[in-house]
PDB file of C-alpha atoms and ligand atoms in Angstrom:
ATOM      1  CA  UNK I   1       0.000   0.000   0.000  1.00 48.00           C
ATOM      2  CA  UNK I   2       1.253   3.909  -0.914  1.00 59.00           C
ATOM      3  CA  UNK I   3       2.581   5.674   1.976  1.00 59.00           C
ATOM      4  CA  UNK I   4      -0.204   8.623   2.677  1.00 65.00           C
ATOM      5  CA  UNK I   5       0.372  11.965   1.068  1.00 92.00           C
ATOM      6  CA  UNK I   6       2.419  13.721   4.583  1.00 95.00           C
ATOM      7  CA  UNK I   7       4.175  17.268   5.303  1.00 96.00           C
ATOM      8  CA  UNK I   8       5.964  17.628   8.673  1.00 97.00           C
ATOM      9  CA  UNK I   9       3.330  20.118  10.571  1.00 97.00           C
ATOM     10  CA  UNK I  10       6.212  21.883  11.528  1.00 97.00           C
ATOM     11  CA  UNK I  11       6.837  23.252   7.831  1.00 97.00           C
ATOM     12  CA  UNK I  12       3.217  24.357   7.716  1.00 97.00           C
ATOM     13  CA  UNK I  13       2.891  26.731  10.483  1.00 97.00           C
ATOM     14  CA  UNK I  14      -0.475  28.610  10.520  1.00 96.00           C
ATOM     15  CA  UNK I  15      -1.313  30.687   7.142  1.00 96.00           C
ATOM     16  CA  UNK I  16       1.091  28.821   5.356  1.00 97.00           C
ATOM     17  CA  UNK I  17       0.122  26.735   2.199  1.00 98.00           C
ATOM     18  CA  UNK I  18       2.601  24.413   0.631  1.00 97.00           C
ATOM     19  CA  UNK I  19       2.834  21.947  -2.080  1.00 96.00           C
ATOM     20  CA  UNK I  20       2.305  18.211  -1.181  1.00 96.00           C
ATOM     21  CA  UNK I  21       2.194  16.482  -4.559  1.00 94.00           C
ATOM     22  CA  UNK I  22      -0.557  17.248  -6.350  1.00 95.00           C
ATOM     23  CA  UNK I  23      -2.005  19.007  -3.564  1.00 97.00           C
ATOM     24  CA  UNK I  24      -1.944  22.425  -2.286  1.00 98.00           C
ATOM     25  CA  UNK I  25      -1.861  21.797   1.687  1.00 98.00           C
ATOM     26  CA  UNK I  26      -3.006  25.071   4.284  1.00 98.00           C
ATOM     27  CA  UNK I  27      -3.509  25.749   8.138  1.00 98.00           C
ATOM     28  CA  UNK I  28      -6.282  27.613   8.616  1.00 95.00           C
ATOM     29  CA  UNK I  29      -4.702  28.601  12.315  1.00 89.00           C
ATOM     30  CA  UNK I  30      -5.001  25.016  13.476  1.00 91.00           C
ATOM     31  CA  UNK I  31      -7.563  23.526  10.622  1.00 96.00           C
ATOM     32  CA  UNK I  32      -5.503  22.192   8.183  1.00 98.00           C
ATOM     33  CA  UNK I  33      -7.020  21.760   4.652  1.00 98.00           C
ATOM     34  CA  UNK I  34      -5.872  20.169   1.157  1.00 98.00           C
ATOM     35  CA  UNK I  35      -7.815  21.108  -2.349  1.00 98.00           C
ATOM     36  CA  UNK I  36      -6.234  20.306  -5.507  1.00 97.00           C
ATOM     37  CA  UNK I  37      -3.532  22.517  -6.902  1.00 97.00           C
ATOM     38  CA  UNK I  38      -5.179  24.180 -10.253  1.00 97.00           C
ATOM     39  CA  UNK I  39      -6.848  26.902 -10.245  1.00 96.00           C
ATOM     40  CA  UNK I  40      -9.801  26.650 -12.236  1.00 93.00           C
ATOM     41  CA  UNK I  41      -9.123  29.736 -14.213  1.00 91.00           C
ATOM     42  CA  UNK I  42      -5.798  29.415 -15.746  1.00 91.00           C
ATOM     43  CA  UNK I  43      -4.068  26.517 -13.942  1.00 94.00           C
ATOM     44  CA  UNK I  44      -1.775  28.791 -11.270  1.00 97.00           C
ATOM     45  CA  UNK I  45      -0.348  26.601  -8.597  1.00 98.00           C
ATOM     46  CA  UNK I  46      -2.495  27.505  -5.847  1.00 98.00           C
ATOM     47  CA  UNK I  47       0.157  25.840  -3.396  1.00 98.00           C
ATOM     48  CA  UNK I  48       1.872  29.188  -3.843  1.00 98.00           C
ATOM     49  CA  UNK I  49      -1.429  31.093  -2.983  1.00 98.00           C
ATOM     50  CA  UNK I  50      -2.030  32.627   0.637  1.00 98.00           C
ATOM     51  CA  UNK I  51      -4.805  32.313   2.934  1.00 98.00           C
ATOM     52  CA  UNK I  52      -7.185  35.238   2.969  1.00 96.00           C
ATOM     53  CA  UNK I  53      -8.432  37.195   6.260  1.00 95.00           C
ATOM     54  CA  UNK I  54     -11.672  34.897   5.997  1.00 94.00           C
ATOM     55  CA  UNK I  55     -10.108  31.643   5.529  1.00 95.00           C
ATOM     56  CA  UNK I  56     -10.336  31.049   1.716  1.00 97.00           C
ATOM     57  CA  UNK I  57      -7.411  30.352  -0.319  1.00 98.00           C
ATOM     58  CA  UNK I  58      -6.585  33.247  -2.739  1.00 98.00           C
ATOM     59  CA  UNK I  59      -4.945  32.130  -5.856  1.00 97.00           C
ATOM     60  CA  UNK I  60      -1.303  33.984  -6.455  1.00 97.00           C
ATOM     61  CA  UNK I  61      -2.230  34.990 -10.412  1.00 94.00           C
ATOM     62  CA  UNK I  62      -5.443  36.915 -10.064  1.00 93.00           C
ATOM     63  CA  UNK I  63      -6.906  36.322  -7.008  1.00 94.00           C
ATOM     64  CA  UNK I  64      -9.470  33.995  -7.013  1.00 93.00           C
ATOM     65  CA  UNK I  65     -11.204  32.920  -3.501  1.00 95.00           C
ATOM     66  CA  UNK I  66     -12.047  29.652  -2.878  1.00 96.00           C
ATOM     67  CA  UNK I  67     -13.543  27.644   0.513  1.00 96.00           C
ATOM     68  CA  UNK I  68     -11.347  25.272   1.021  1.00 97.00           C
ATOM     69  CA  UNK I  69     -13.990  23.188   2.690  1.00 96.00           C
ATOM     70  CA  UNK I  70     -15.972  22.644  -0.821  1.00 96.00           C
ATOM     71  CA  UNK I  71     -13.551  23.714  -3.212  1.00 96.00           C
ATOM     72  CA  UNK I  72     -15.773  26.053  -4.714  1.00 94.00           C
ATOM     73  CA  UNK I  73     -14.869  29.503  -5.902  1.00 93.00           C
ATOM     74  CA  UNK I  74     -16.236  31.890  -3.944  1.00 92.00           C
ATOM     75  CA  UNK I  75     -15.077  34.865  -5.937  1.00 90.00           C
ATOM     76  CA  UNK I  76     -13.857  34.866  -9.487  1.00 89.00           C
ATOM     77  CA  UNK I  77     -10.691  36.077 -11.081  1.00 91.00           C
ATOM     78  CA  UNK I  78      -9.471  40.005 -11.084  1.00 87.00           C
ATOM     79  CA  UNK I  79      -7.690  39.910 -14.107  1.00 82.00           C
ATOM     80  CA  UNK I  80      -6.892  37.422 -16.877  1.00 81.00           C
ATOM     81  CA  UNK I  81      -3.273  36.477 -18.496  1.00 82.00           C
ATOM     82  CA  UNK I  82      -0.884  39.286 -17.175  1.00 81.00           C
ATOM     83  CA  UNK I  83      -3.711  41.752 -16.849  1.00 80.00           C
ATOM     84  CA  UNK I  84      -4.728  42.530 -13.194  1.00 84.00           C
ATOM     85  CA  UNK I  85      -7.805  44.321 -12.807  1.00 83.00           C
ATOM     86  CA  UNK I  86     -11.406  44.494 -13.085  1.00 84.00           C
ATOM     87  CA  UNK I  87     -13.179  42.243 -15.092  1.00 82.00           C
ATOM     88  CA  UNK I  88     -17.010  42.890 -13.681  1.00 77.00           C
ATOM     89  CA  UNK I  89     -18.653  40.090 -16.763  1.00 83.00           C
ATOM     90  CA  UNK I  90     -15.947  38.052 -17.149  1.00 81.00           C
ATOM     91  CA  UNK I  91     -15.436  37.251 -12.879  1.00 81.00           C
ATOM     92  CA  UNK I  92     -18.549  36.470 -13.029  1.00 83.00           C
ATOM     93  CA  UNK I  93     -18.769  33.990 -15.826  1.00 83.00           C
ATOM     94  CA  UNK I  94     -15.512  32.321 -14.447  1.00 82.00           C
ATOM     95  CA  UNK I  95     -17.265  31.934 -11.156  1.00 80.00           C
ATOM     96  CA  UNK I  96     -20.236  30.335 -12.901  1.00 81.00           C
ATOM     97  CA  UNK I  97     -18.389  27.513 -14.676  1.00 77.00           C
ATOM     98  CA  UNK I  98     -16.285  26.537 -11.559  1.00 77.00           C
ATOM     99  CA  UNK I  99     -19.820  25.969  -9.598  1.00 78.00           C
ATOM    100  CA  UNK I 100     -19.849  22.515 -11.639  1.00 78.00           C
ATOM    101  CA  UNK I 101     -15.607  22.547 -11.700  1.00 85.00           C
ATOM    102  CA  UNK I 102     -14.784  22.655  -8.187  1.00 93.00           C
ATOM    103  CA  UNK I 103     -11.339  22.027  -6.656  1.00 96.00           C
ATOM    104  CA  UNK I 104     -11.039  18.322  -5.466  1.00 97.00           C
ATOM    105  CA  UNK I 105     -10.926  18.103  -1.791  1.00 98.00           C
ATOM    106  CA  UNK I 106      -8.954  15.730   0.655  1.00 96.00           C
ATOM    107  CA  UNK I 107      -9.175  15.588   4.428  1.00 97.00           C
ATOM    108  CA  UNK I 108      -5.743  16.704   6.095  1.00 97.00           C
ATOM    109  CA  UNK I 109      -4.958  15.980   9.273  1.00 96.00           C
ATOM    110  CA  UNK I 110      -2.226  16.124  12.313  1.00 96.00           C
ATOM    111  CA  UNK I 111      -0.853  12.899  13.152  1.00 95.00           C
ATOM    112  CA  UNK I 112       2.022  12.726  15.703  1.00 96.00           C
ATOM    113  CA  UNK I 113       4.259  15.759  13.880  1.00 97.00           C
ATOM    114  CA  UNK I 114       2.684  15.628  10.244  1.00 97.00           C
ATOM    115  CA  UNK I 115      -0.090  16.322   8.211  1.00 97.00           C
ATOM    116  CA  UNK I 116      -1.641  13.312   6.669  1.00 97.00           C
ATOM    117  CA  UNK I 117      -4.203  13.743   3.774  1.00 96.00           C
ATOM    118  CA  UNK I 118      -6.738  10.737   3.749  1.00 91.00           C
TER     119      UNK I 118
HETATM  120  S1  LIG L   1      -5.265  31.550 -12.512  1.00 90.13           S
HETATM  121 FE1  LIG L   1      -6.241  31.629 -10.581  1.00 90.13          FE
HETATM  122  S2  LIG L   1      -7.416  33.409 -10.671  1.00 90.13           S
HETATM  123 FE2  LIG L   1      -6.451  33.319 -12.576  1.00 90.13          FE
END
């Protein structure tokens, strides 16, 4: 049998999100959560997002919000390619089509001194 997808706790100290294979791996101050790594909108590695002040995970490109305890996007994309800014229609639409796209979601949990995803 695989050995479980693990990260030492200790390199994910509260709102820190790291990469654990195809996983991107958060503490919530405490919770710990794991959602799959691609954003829905153009595929940024949300292991290298950041938590946001109400516990979503904000993707690095253009800020996409997602609960981490669904995986779906609570708030669409500010920007598209390398433009940044408002997109009022198009946010929108991207929000609609990840309703039915969500990010996967795997239970993470502490475990002596890691995080194991079941
Ligand atoms: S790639 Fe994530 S919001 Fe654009």
């Amino acid at each position: 049998m695989d050995e479980p997808d693990r990260i030492p706790a200790a390199d994910l100290p509260p709102r820190a999100v790291r990469r654990v294979g195809d996983w991107a791996v958060g503490n919530r101050d405490g919770e710990y959560f794991a959602v799959s790594r691609r954003c829905r909108h153009q595929l940024a590695d949300l292991s290298e997002g950041s938590i946001g002040p109400d516990g979503c995970l904000v993707c690095p490109w253009h800020q996409a919000r997602y609960d981490v305890r669904t995986g779906r996007m609570v708030e669409g994309p500010r920007g598209f390619l390398g433009y940044h800014g408002r997109t009022p229609g198009y946010t929108q639409l991207v929000r609609a089509y990840s309703q039915v796209l969500r990010l996967r979601v795997r239970r993470a949990l502490r475990r002596g001194d890691d995080v194991v995803l079941e």
